[in-house]
Amino acid sequence: MKLRVVAGVLSALVWCGAGVAEPLDDAATSADRVKAHMGFLASDLLEGRDTGARGHEIAAAYVAAQLAQQGVKPGGDNGGYYQSLALLSFRAADEGRLTVRAKGAAPAPLVFGDDYLPRPYPTTQQLRLSAPVVFAGFGIVDQKAKRDDYRGINAKGKIVAVLAGAPASFQTEVRAYHASIRTKFAAAAAHGAVGVLLIQTPAEESRRPFARLLSHRGIWDMTWRQPNGEYYLPGHEAAPLGYLSLVGAAKLFAGSPAPLDQVYRDAEAGKTKSFRLPVTLDVELNVETKPLTSVNVVGVVEGSDPVLKNEVIVITAHLDHFGIKEGGQGDVIFNGAMDNASGVATALEVARGFAEGQPPRRTVAFVFVTAEEKGHAGSQAFASYPTVPGRLAAVINLDMPMLTYDFIDVVAFGNERTNLGPVVRRAADRMGVSLSPDPLPQESLYTRSDHFSFVMQGVPAVYLITGFGGDGARAFGAFASHNYHQPSDDLSQPIDYRVGAKFARLNYEIARDIANADARPAWLPGDFFGDLFAKPQQMAKKAQRR
């Protein structure tokens, strides 16, 4: 993505408190606190902080105690620091059974592990389905781009096969949205489909091999219960069925109007065509469920302005990780030092800055969410039903800052989409940090962390990660290859806690400038996500973009 300041924004918006923000305190002391927080949260004693497990409960109690010690007021249920959530874990109970039937041919059972991986929703514990199959390209419907992958096919009552990922022709954050499986499920449901299959592509195979997906087969997904008693399962009307490998896709597309190789080539060129496949798919899937409870930890620094205090700036960091590896040997604890003890530790430092400094004009809430690793259930629940009074005005997300190198740049996801962009740039400039474009657009990072739960509620969002400048690309690559979502993401890594203090300071300055601004946070006119999710009062006036 191109990072630019939209012409006219600076002249149209008047930001208060845009000078150097009040510092936290000296960097060495701040670094010591980051080290102490991470040392506790990523210790073996917390057993990987799995959602609903005792390690996460201890971590939540620790964070609540830290907020209380700082003087940050409780912002959860019933005057406490917790927002209590009823959750439902779910996963495929067994291998299931998928069988392809073509006219005049013997039934062709697909082979678990070679051809497919089941990934059902918990709408029923026993899914039995038989329906014709249609191919709908990437499953994208985007009026702004004048693209409708469902054009020319009738998906009602059928199983829809869609390609994983999204074309590279889309802007990186829009591409991330269209690549999201939940976006694909929702589009299929809107067209009356009864089931959805995700088709692996050669491009996706090179980035995220099917074998890696298979290795995660036992991981639980998670959803949350809404106040009406129903679980949050968007697009559930089109039952998610699972993933097909390249081999499995070849079996499904045998005898199709277009050879599968041509389908893949067209997809790479951005010219996918949709059509009906001459097959019926028989599906038998069984779902295992497990109810549990967990909490978001919520603290509040009340705004000082009698009007603006009703607008809430939210700072998020997920507290959960993956717990203990089932059936493993040796090091089996997913400590989650970078993911996301580093984000929690730096968010606690941001909270300290607000608690010890001059009160902000707007209210600032600190939300340490649960179940991010299981599908963002905690942030979805808070964004949908916040426990703090007032209107959620903006969100800043701290997820997995890499503290193994001294960053010289940051990637600010969502920076160009709202009138917060100039604020982020000025804060970065003050600290001598540059802004860089997304170095990994194929990873769809914009939709893969908790801020996106707020985006879907129309809340302007900024999500910073440490950039790839200097030693960043090497350090990030080494972490991704060896430690990401592995037990080795622990405190033995070469962590520079001074970098944690620096990252906390940058996010503090951004948050304080937003909290003290005259202009309310708003999406820029014509922005893709603003047009898709925002209410009129969440949009900037058209005069602000020229």
XYZ file of N, CA and C in Angstrom, residues 75 139 187 202 234 288 312 357 378 420 485 508 536:
39
model
N -13.348 -1.107 33.895
C -14.308 -0.798 32.837
C -15.087 -2.005 32.369
N -15.012 -16.104 -5.022
C -16.174 -15.825 -4.190
C -16.306 -14.368 -3.809
N -20.630 -14.201 1.684
C -21.065 -14.018 0.297
C -21.823 -15.242 -0.198
N -2.136 -23.044 -6.384
C -0.671 -23.126 -6.338
C -0.039 -21.962 -5.584
N -21.228 -15.846 11.659
C -21.631 -15.180 10.412
C -21.491 -16.103 9.217
N -17.379 -31.640 17.112
C -17.162 -31.747 18.551
C -17.206 -30.348 19.147
N -14.769 7.243 22.962
C -13.812 6.354 23.617
C -12.753 5.891 22.622
N -0.125 10.799 33.461
C -0.062 12.085 32.787
C -1.312 12.917 33.001
N -13.011 -12.660 21.564
C -13.037 -11.650 22.614
C -13.225 -10.246 22.086
N -6.926 9.710 10.955
C -5.876 9.461 11.939
C -4.500 9.384 11.295
N 3.964 -19.235 16.557
C 3.017 -20.273 16.963
C 3.716 -21.592 17.286
N 1.726 5.354 22.641
C 1.202 6.325 23.606
C 1.024 7.691 22.958
N -23.086 7.027 9.175
C -22.802 8.382 8.676
C -21.955 9.223 9.625
